XYZ file of C-alpha atoms in Angstrom:
635
model
C -0.241 0.373 -0.200
C 1.530 3.255 -0.598
C 0.582 6.444 1.530
C 0.600 9.900 -0.422
C 2.091 12.958 2.151
C 2.987 16.754 1.694
C 6.300 17.501 1.243
C 8.347 20.796 0.000
C 5.460 22.060 -2.255
C 4.540 18.960 -3.222
C 1.830 15.832 -3.173
C 4.419 12.854 -3.259
C 3.852 9.300 -3.335
C 5.762 6.780 -0.471
C 5.811 3.340 -0.495
C 6.901 1.220 2.250
C 10.298 0.631 0.802
C 11.601 3.423 -1.996
C 11.585 6.963 -1.109
C 10.380 9.216 -4.083
C 10.730 13.050 -4.041
C 11.916 15.264 -6.808
C 14.249 18.014 -6.050
C 14.954 21.197 -6.367
C 19.361 20.540 -6.940
C 20.282 17.071 -7.144
C 21.784 15.204 -4.270
C 25.831 14.823 -4.275
C 28.086 12.128 -5.090
C 31.425 11.163 -4.065
C 33.896 8.536 -3.038
C 37.045 10.328 -1.982
C 35.922 13.932 -0.342
C 32.296 16.083 -0.160
C 33.333 20.169 0.435
C 30.089 21.966 1.271
C 29.098 25.413 1.723
C 27.513 28.245 1.436
C 28.908 29.811 -1.505
C 30.163 28.614 -4.404
C 34.047 30.169 -4.764
C 34.102 28.805 -0.989
C 33.582 25.481 -2.391
C 35.725 26.063 -5.111
C 38.101 26.646 -2.104
C 37.859 23.617 -0.295
C 37.625 21.360 -3.962
C 41.248 22.995 -4.698
C 42.770 22.283 -1.319
C 41.515 18.634 -1.485
C 42.914 18.786 -5.568
C 46.178 19.228 -3.911
C 46.218 16.319 -1.637
C 44.486 17.745 1.819
C 42.474 16.345 3.896
C 38.687 17.014 5.212
C 40.358 19.610 8.015
C 42.277 21.281 5.967
C 39.727 21.579 2.987
C 37.204 22.635 6.024
C 40.199 25.530 6.688
C 39.929 26.927 3.282
C 36.024 26.466 3.198
C 35.944 28.859 6.067
C 38.189 31.098 4.924
C 36.715 32.141 1.645
C 33.138 32.495 2.977
C 35.041 34.983 5.582
C 36.689 36.745 3.033
C 33.515 36.919 0.854
C 31.441 38.357 3.774
C 28.968 35.214 3.851
C 27.231 36.838 6.698
C 30.264 36.345 8.315
C 33.337 38.049 8.671
C 36.807 37.330 9.961
C 36.918 39.130 12.692
C 33.819 35.993 13.838
C 33.585 33.472 15.726
C 33.571 29.667 14.743
C 32.354 26.401 15.983
C 33.294 22.804 15.152
C 32.900 19.387 15.076
C 35.428 17.205 13.793
C 35.249 13.005 13.917
C 38.510 11.544 13.829
C 39.241 8.206 12.908
C 42.271 7.721 14.797
C 40.631 7.595 18.212
C 37.237 7.768 16.532
C 36.135 10.538 18.813
C 34.106 13.533 18.400
C 36.068 16.502 19.328
C 34.033 19.647 20.150
C 35.897 23.311 19.322
C 35.335 26.187 20.613
C 36.591 29.427 18.962
C 34.121 32.005 19.744
C 35.271 35.509 21.770
C 34.868 37.169 24.399
C 33.665 39.555 26.446
C 36.227 42.814 26.827
C 37.400 44.563 29.940
C 34.229 46.525 30.408
C 31.679 45.217 28.817
C 29.186 44.648 32.027
C 25.643 44.520 32.551
C 25.771 48.563 34.376
C 27.843 49.893 31.192
C 25.174 48.812 28.884
C 22.845 49.372 31.209
C 24.165 53.527 31.702
C 23.515 53.451 27.913
C 19.821 53.087 28.668
C 20.176 49.574 26.722
C 18.390 46.346 28.178
C 20.246 44.163 25.986
C 23.738 45.098 24.725
C 23.801 46.293 21.598
C 23.152 44.990 17.624
C 25.922 46.486 15.559
C 29.543 48.270 15.720
C 32.160 48.445 17.696
C 30.422 47.664 21.244
C 28.776 44.742 20.431
C 31.963 43.134 19.422
C 33.254 39.812 21.262
C 37.170 39.236 20.356
C 37.775 37.792 17.287
C 37.426 33.831 17.171
C 37.932 32.602 13.458
C 41.662 33.377 12.635
C 42.353 30.944 16.145
C 39.772 29.101 15.557
C 41.601 28.349 11.567
C 45.073 27.805 12.864
C 44.180 25.793 15.666
C 41.879 23.332 13.319
C 44.765 23.595 10.856
C 47.811 22.382 13.349
C 46.169 20.125 15.558
C 44.616 17.536 12.705
C 45.480 19.221 9.906
C 47.984 18.686 7.178
C 49.307 21.427 5.396
C 51.047 25.078 6.125
C 48.718 27.501 6.740
C 50.358 29.623 2.990
C 48.359 26.515 1.269
C 44.546 26.709 3.125
C 44.673 30.597 2.907
C 46.253 30.526 -0.405
C 42.437 31.039 -1.518
C 41.450 33.554 0.642
C 44.032 35.489 -0.698
C 43.549 35.450 -4.438
C 39.703 36.206 -3.590
C 41.084 39.152 -0.998
C 43.315 39.779 -3.792
C 39.629 40.952 -5.949
C 37.165 38.219 -6.865
C 33.343 39.591 -9.244
C 31.313 40.023 -5.822
C 27.694 38.189 -6.373
C 24.648 40.258 -6.219
C 23.166 38.915 -2.501
C 26.974 40.849 -0.727
C 27.015 43.288 -3.338
C 23.001 44.728 -2.450
C 23.790 44.010 1.463
C 25.886 46.956 1.033
C 24.139 49.431 -0.667
C 21.205 48.472 1.464
C 22.909 49.045 4.766
C 25.201 51.674 3.709
C 23.982 54.534 5.721
C 24.855 52.378 9.256
C 28.149 51.413 7.308
C 29.306 55.009 6.654
C 29.457 55.852 10.872
C 32.831 53.438 10.334
C 35.537 55.076 8.375
C 37.509 52.016 7.611
C 33.553 50.097 6.674
C 32.930 52.995 4.251
C 36.482 52.491 2.378
C 36.141 48.815 2.049
C 32.202 48.527 1.512
C 31.575 51.691 -0.822
C 34.341 51.561 -3.014
C 31.471 54.194 -5.521
C 31.829 56.995 -2.585
C 29.082 59.872 -3.495
C 27.691 58.293 -6.814
C 24.299 56.852 -6.495
C 24.915 52.943 -5.901
C 28.235 53.434 -3.721
C 28.579 49.947 -2.718
C 30.046 47.408 -5.497
C 27.630 46.718 -8.308
C 27.117 42.635 -8.574
C 29.603 40.887 -10.851
C 32.357 44.197 -10.232
C 35.781 43.101 -9.120
C 35.615 43.931 -5.101
C 39.454 44.260 -3.488
C 40.044 44.636 -0.034
C 43.872 45.524 0.748
C 44.012 46.141 3.610
C 42.762 42.435 4.493
C 44.843 40.588 1.698
C 47.614 42.558 3.852
C 46.388 40.916 6.991
C 46.119 37.206 5.540
C 49.662 38.167 4.078
C 50.845 38.968 7.153
C 49.636 36.115 8.902
C 51.950 34.010 6.288
C 54.960 35.886 6.713
C 54.606 34.927 10.498
C 54.441 31.249 9.318
C 57.307 31.633 7.092
C 59.733 33.258 8.972
C 59.053 30.397 11.419
C 59.632 27.605 9.052
C 62.967 29.252 8.138
C 64.379 29.157 11.787
C 63.627 24.737 11.599
C 60.055 25.381 13.494
C 57.516 22.186 12.773
C 54.402 22.743 10.268
C 52.533 23.038 13.720
C 54.820 25.642 15.651
C 54.983 28.102 12.463
C 50.681 27.900 12.519
C 50.835 29.216 15.838
C 53.891 31.725 14.834
C 51.227 32.924 12.492
C 48.485 32.750 15.197
C 50.453 35.260 17.696
C 50.788 37.049 15.265
C 47.281 37.358 14.695
C 45.813 37.866 18.686
C 49.446 39.433 20.140
C 51.419 41.196 17.222
C 51.498 44.184 15.451
C 47.674 42.507 13.577
C 46.437 43.121 16.673
C 47.847 46.682 18.157
C 46.083 47.512 15.065
C 43.193 46.002 15.343
C 42.687 47.592 18.838
C 43.530 50.846 17.634
C 40.612 50.486 15.135
C 38.323 49.534 17.443
C 38.651 51.831 20.413
C 38.740 54.788 17.714
C 35.308 53.745 16.494
C 34.213 53.703 20.197
C 35.084 49.589 21.360
C 36.192 48.074 24.204
C 38.168 45.330 23.372
C 42.060 45.977 24.585
C 45.393 43.837 23.998
C 45.486 42.193 27.059
C 41.469 40.353 25.748
C 43.526 39.362 22.391
C 45.938 37.472 23.698
C 44.457 36.164 26.422
C 41.663 34.355 24.575
C 42.590 31.142 23.816
C 41.151 27.942 21.296
C 39.840 25.714 23.710
C 39.250 21.542 22.770
C 36.153 20.294 24.403
C 34.387 16.970 24.781
C 30.831 16.835 22.983
C 27.547 16.675 24.823
C 25.228 13.529 23.398
C 22.469 11.811 23.366
C 21.235 8.544 21.895
C 18.531 8.775 19.565
C 17.379 5.250 18.312
C 20.866 3.810 18.325
C 21.917 7.184 16.821
C 24.445 9.156 18.713
C 24.298 12.932 17.898
C 27.005 14.892 18.794
C 26.873 19.103 20.086
C 28.402 21.460 21.219
C 28.109 22.096 24.924
C 26.027 24.587 26.982
C 27.591 28.167 25.195
C 25.303 27.109 22.492
C 21.983 26.087 21.629
C 23.520 23.264 20.596
C 22.176 20.334 23.241
C 18.538 22.038 22.930
C 18.163 19.740 19.706
C 19.408 16.557 22.173
C 16.313 17.235 24.623
C 14.371 17.828 21.624
C 15.207 13.954 20.657
C 15.112 12.859 24.048
C 10.925 14.325 23.966
C 10.564 12.727 21.230
C 11.623 9.712 21.147
C 8.742 8.997 23.800
C 6.286 9.406 20.543
C 5.640 7.268 17.711
C 6.401 10.798 15.069
C 6.538 7.356 11.695
C 3.035 6.460 12.387
C 1.511 10.525 12.796
C 3.221 10.745 9.102
C 5.178 13.988 8.274
C 3.838 16.853 8.500
C 0.457 15.722 9.769
C -1.384 18.323 12.383
C -0.627 16.111 15.386
C 3.277 14.993 13.887
C 3.557 19.176 13.782
C 2.016 20.184 16.890
C 4.124 17.358 19.029
C 7.254 18.566 17.885
C 6.231 22.415 18.535
C 5.902 21.804 21.559
C 8.666 19.709 22.247
C 10.923 22.556 20.824
C 9.058 24.561 22.555
C 10.032 22.766 26.085
C 13.744 23.021 25.119
C 14.284 26.012 23.847
C 12.600 27.040 27.279
C 15.296 25.799 29.313
C 17.957 27.120 27.126
C 16.218 30.379 27.602
C 16.847 29.903 30.984
C 19.876 28.008 31.793
C 22.132 27.669 29.314
C 25.765 29.859 29.482
C 29.172 29.664 29.226
C 30.511 26.480 31.318
C 33.846 27.930 31.797
C 32.085 30.509 33.793
C 29.926 30.532 37.563
C 26.712 29.390 37.652
C 27.446 25.908 36.560
C 24.843 24.982 34.278
C 23.090 21.754 35.195
C 23.521 20.613 31.717
C 23.567 16.818 33.905
C 19.389 17.482 34.180
C 18.638 18.405 31.418
C 20.152 16.250 29.104
C 18.662 13.248 31.133
C 16.122 10.787 29.890
C 13.931 10.667 32.924
C 13.910 14.264 32.621
C 12.741 14.320 29.267
C 10.618 11.551 30.068
C 8.737 14.508 33.151
C 9.167 17.321 30.007
C 7.045 14.257 27.498
C 4.181 14.503 30.322
C 3.513 17.945 30.467
C 2.585 18.127 26.334
C -0.604 19.220 26.446
C -2.208 16.912 23.790
C -5.468 19.089 21.933
C -3.484 22.657 22.310
C -0.203 24.779 22.361
C 0.440 25.534 25.827
C 1.527 29.474 25.104
C 3.323 29.761 28.811
C 5.987 26.380 28.573
C 8.237 27.809 30.302
C 11.497 26.120 32.047
C 11.804 22.616 33.966
C 13.452 22.153 36.876
C 17.090 19.300 35.779
C 18.032 19.589 38.597
C 16.721 16.799 41.059
C 17.460 14.515 37.441
C 21.552 15.506 38.944
C 21.287 15.164 42.635
C 20.369 18.557 43.285
C 18.020 21.549 44.525
C 17.583 23.980 41.801
C 18.487 27.522 43.778
C 16.415 29.474 41.471
C 12.904 28.282 41.836
C 12.507 31.163 43.334
C 13.131 32.970 40.562
C 10.846 31.142 38.559
C 7.649 31.622 40.476
C 8.480 35.200 40.516
C 8.215 34.411 36.104
C 4.485 32.729 36.902
C 6.244 29.380 36.508
C 5.143 27.196 39.169
C 7.195 23.756 37.654
C 4.071 21.563 37.565
C 4.414 18.717 35.733
C 1.116 17.803 35.295
C 0.063 17.638 31.320
C -3.402 19.018 32.763
C -1.965 22.286 34.521
C -3.404 25.750 34.097
C -0.882 27.752 32.121
C 1.084 30.356 34.381
C 2.100 33.516 33.337
C 5.892 32.722 32.380
C 5.912 34.353 28.914
C 4.448 38.223 30.037
C 1.315 39.383 27.591
C 2.785 43.075 28.229
C 6.059 44.410 29.027
C 6.561 47.011 32.052
C 4.628 49.703 30.165
C 1.373 48.123 29.900
C 2.195 47.871 26.534
C 1.647 45.461 24.165
C 5.173 42.829 24.112
C 4.705 41.240 20.840
C 5.038 45.064 18.752
C 7.938 44.522 16.746
C 7.062 44.737 13.129
C 6.842 40.966 11.525
C 9.962 41.451 8.430
C 11.690 42.788 11.508
C 11.181 39.957 13.970
C 11.623 37.619 11.333
C 14.267 38.865 10.573
C 16.311 38.342 13.937
C 15.018 35.318 13.894
C 16.286 34.296 10.962
C 19.542 35.371 10.882
C 22.369 33.959 8.821
C 25.023 33.142 9.033
C 26.800 29.720 7.325
C 27.974 26.699 7.690
C 30.448 23.988 6.484
C 30.885 20.271 5.665
C 33.913 18.539 4.996
C 34.888 14.978 4.253
C 37.240 12.598 2.921
C 38.014 8.867 2.137
C 40.012 8.115 5.227
C 37.964 9.265 7.773
C 37.589 13.368 8.636
C 34.724 14.950 8.692
C 34.124 18.101 9.953
C 31.013 20.251 10.401
C 31.422 24.283 11.220
C 28.979 27.035 11.804
C 30.838 30.146 12.061
C 29.309 33.819 12.031
C 29.915 37.151 13.801
C 30.979 40.247 11.707
C 28.350 39.780 9.155
C 26.951 42.696 7.272
C 27.105 45.594 8.168
C 30.473 45.449 10.094
C 32.792 47.633 11.553
C 36.404 46.935 10.500
C 39.024 47.451 13.155
C 41.220 49.999 11.373
C 43.433 48.886 8.711
C 43.090 45.195 9.218
C 40.048 44.784 6.935
C 38.560 42.485 9.254
C 35.235 43.390 10.505
C 34.251 42.598 14.422
C 31.247 40.779 15.505
C 28.369 41.231 17.043
C 27.419 38.051 19.181
C 28.107 40.252 22.831
C 24.127 41.130 21.986
C 23.183 36.836 22.566
C 24.228 37.925 26.033
C 21.752 39.188 28.728
C 21.678 42.128 31.315
C 19.018 40.962 33.511
C 19.964 37.555 35.306
C 16.305 36.775 35.800
C 15.961 36.583 31.945
C 19.012 33.730 32.485
C 20.991 34.033 35.380
C 23.936 31.617 33.375
C 24.465 34.108 30.448
C 24.806 37.441 31.670
C 28.057 39.621 30.464
C 30.586 39.694 32.314
C 34.168 40.520 30.906
C 36.262 37.273 29.870
C 32.997 35.082 29.202
C 30.841 34.243 26.365
C 27.928 34.850 25.703
C 25.449 32.117 24.974
C 24.956 31.519 20.984
C 22.662 30.090 18.282
C 26.022 28.485 16.521
C 25.531 24.706 16.116
C 26.867 22.110 14.258
C 26.118 18.853 14.194
C 27.306 14.802 14.190
C 26.260 11.434 13.738
C 27.338 8.696 14.700
C 25.452 4.658 14.125
C 27.900 2.031 15.377
C 31.007 3.914 16.064
C 30.882 5.838 11.694
C 29.959 8.544 10.762
C 26.251 9.018 10.248
C 25.065 12.635 9.291
C 27.471 15.450 9.424
C 25.206 18.382 8.956
C 24.789 22.211 9.672
C 22.482 25.029 8.543
C 22.127 28.893 9.169
C 19.735 30.922 10.627
C 19.877 32.260 14.253
C 17.105 31.091 17.041
C 15.644 28.815 13.826
C 19.339 26.598 13.492
C 18.239 23.661 15.474
C 14.415 23.556 14.861
C 15.762 22.546 11.131
C 18.685 20.679 11.872
C 16.069 18.315 14.188
C 13.815 17.567 11.819
C 16.177 17.455 8.799
C 17.448 14.883 11.501
C 13.809 13.205 11.700
C 12.814 13.825 8.214
C 16.566 11.187 7.682
C 15.789 9.307 10.769
C 12.286 8.507 10.852
C 10.388 9.641 7.046
C 14.045 7.404 4.903
C 14.666 10.938 2.888
C 18.030 11.411 1.451
C 19.716 14.280 2.793
C 18.671 16.219 -0.382
C 15.644 15.535 0.332
C 15.104 16.297 4.070
C 17.762 19.800 2.907
C 15.004 20.843 1.009
C 11.826 19.470 2.417
C 9.480 21.448 4.436
C 9.774 22.135 8.527
C 7.953 24.081 10.578
C 9.402 27.142 12.638
C 8.359 28.140 15.986
C 8.226 31.613 17.823
C 7.519 30.321 20.961
C 11.444 31.082 22.639
C 13.255 34.734 23.385
C 15.354 35.962 20.503
C 19.438 35.335 20.674
C 19.802 38.605 18.486
C 17.925 41.920 17.814
C 16.939 44.971 19.679
C 18.138 45.856 22.804
C 14.520 46.131 24.076
C 13.342 43.334 26.136
C 9.902 43.706 23.753
C 12.168 43.516 20.805
C 13.126 39.736 21.877
C 10.120 38.206 23.503
C 8.257 35.508 22.544
C 5.203 34.725 20.495
C 3.208 31.908 21.782
C 1.925 30.327 19.182
C 3.181 31.661 16.136
C 4.238 29.017 13.701
C 5.636 29.039 10.102
C 4.341 26.721 7.582
C 4.884 26.017 3.887
C 2.923 27.606 1.779
C 1.384 24.222 0.267
C 0.160 23.433 3.120
C -3.133 21.583 3.146
C -5.929 23.427 3.863
C -7.422 20.901 6.669
C -4.186 21.020 8.371
C -4.230 24.247 8.211
C -7.843 24.741 9.982
C -6.812 22.180 12.552
C -3.505 24.203 13.468
C -5.917 27.513 14.307
C -7.898 25.248 16.326
C -5.955 24.181 18.478
C -4.654 27.695 19.195
C -1.985 28.481 16.660
C -1.528 31.439 14.459
C -0.292 30.842 11.443
C 2.053 32.494 8.930
C 3.624 31.267 5.472
C 6.680 30.492 3.201
C 8.179 28.914 -0.086
C 11.355 28.219 1.797
C 11.053 26.517 5.473
C 13.816 24.515 6.066
C 16.815 26.880 6.400
C 19.972 26.881 4.520
C 20.817 23.482 5.366
C 24.107 21.898 4.102
C 25.219 18.125 4.609
C 26.909 14.980 4.134
C 25.629 11.407 4.703
C 27.886 8.487 5.027
C 26.772 5.126 2.347
C 29.588 2.312 3.725
C 27.400 0.110 2.196
C 28.475 1.404 -0.719
C 32.044 3.323 0.627
C 30.731 6.850 -0.846
C 29.165 10.026 0.334
C 25.725 11.454 -0.486
C 25.885 15.431 -0.235
C 23.222 18.013 0.203
C 23.520 21.767 -0.399
C 19.979 23.345 0.154
C 18.145 24.979 -2.357
C 17.701 27.959 0.169
C 19.844 30.447 -0.772
C 23.277 30.006 -2.141
C 25.020 27.338 -0.927
C 27.012 24.892 -2.898
C 28.029 21.490 -3.024
C 31.459 19.914 -5.419
C 32.258 16.492 -4.858
C 34.624 13.884 -6.276
């Protein structure tokens, strides 16, 4: 018996044996390597390194360097979050190359400026740069090539490349803000005074200052090699020139000139952290995410909740399936919004309890089956690690009584009005959705030796404030902190602390071998889309391209991690649900009756990039989203 299901804007037939769905882009195949990222030229950079004999780490670093140079919604001054599978040890490694809040970045400092969150843009939005250090660390520890070879494509791009329309038009669209920062205007507005001041699509876009910065790093490496240093030591010489040498001096000078806080000590004291990632087991598949300084554990929490439901029986994107996934995500994100933060700072996050299967069972029992729970709030994970919750009174004051009964009356965890009595949800929809979806890029690489890399980098997106004559755009990630501990006692800004970010690569192993590597851009929707991508493959038998293009849902019932500086800008929108525009009318009507407010789009999956490991045939399957400019190359 065949079954008709709705998928990615089309009705298709699903047989019990073979899943068939036409996609807008073909699945990628390769047996030697796979390189996927957010820009075609950047994917080409990865392929160039592979063809020169590099491994997946080398190629991933080349693609990351290229995307930063192309301003693919990030810059060299941003942050890098990565997972690496090491075939020599059979272990997954976490790379924390997120910058720190600078000296002077305190709640009192920002509150004195009338802000309720740190700013969205400009030098005061910046944490210390992480990506240069992240590239150097991954390359030195797990790559095979010199920095010079890996940066060669990025340096060629910096010397001049034909800029794409998306980036060029973003520069033009944001030129009023760009003009606030002289070093940014010098780079992004080469036609100052003309009607169009930004580059035109296809124009050769030259970045002399950035090229000089990269050349300085390579020169430091060459000098070290000439002195007899090892490949690794030479790469760290380049690292030190960026964070402690003349590059650092110019970065700090340019930042301070424009009102920034970053000091030489801030740069010198920052270090890349290699860490053991978190994981859960979903039906025999080990899923790995970075620690609670990212939103990644929310996907693990959601999987723990959802494994208690028969999702396959519900049917892909049925009313029951949409409702169940939405409710599970809301519970996981409510915990994210209150309990996640920098694990290297106190207080200690209750992550063991949050990832407990017993805790997930309790949270699953809280789901209302017949309607949306508009006031789903954080649970109490502390008993599941043998502790007492020190924040019970704070949670009670916020109106969440921690009653686990699925029939309890709604609390008042999500306020309906702000402190002035005004409507809490007064942000225009297009502005709100921009903050919800705010982009970055992703990098996926794998090779026949078994190395696998999944990266979600970000920071320094347009309109970026460039630090002096470095050509390096400063991060804007400070805005992901809170200033009020009542919102999240674990994520209050402090000098030397990392903000809780949305950036969240994923690796999954099955039978001890790589199964899936996947990541996506899109702010607070990242783990929503990655969760559904994973379920599309595991529960509904889609291949990676089908799963990357498939229609997902997005929940707005969470606190925004990016955006405005007022509380009202970021508050959740209970029951707000994004669906694909071809969702059947009977599903729409049923969801409305359950208390949902619906919106629609023709692309709802986000720009997902992924690699599936076909051990039966000894090959890779690559999926590259049809959502934007994402592109993959395999061989």
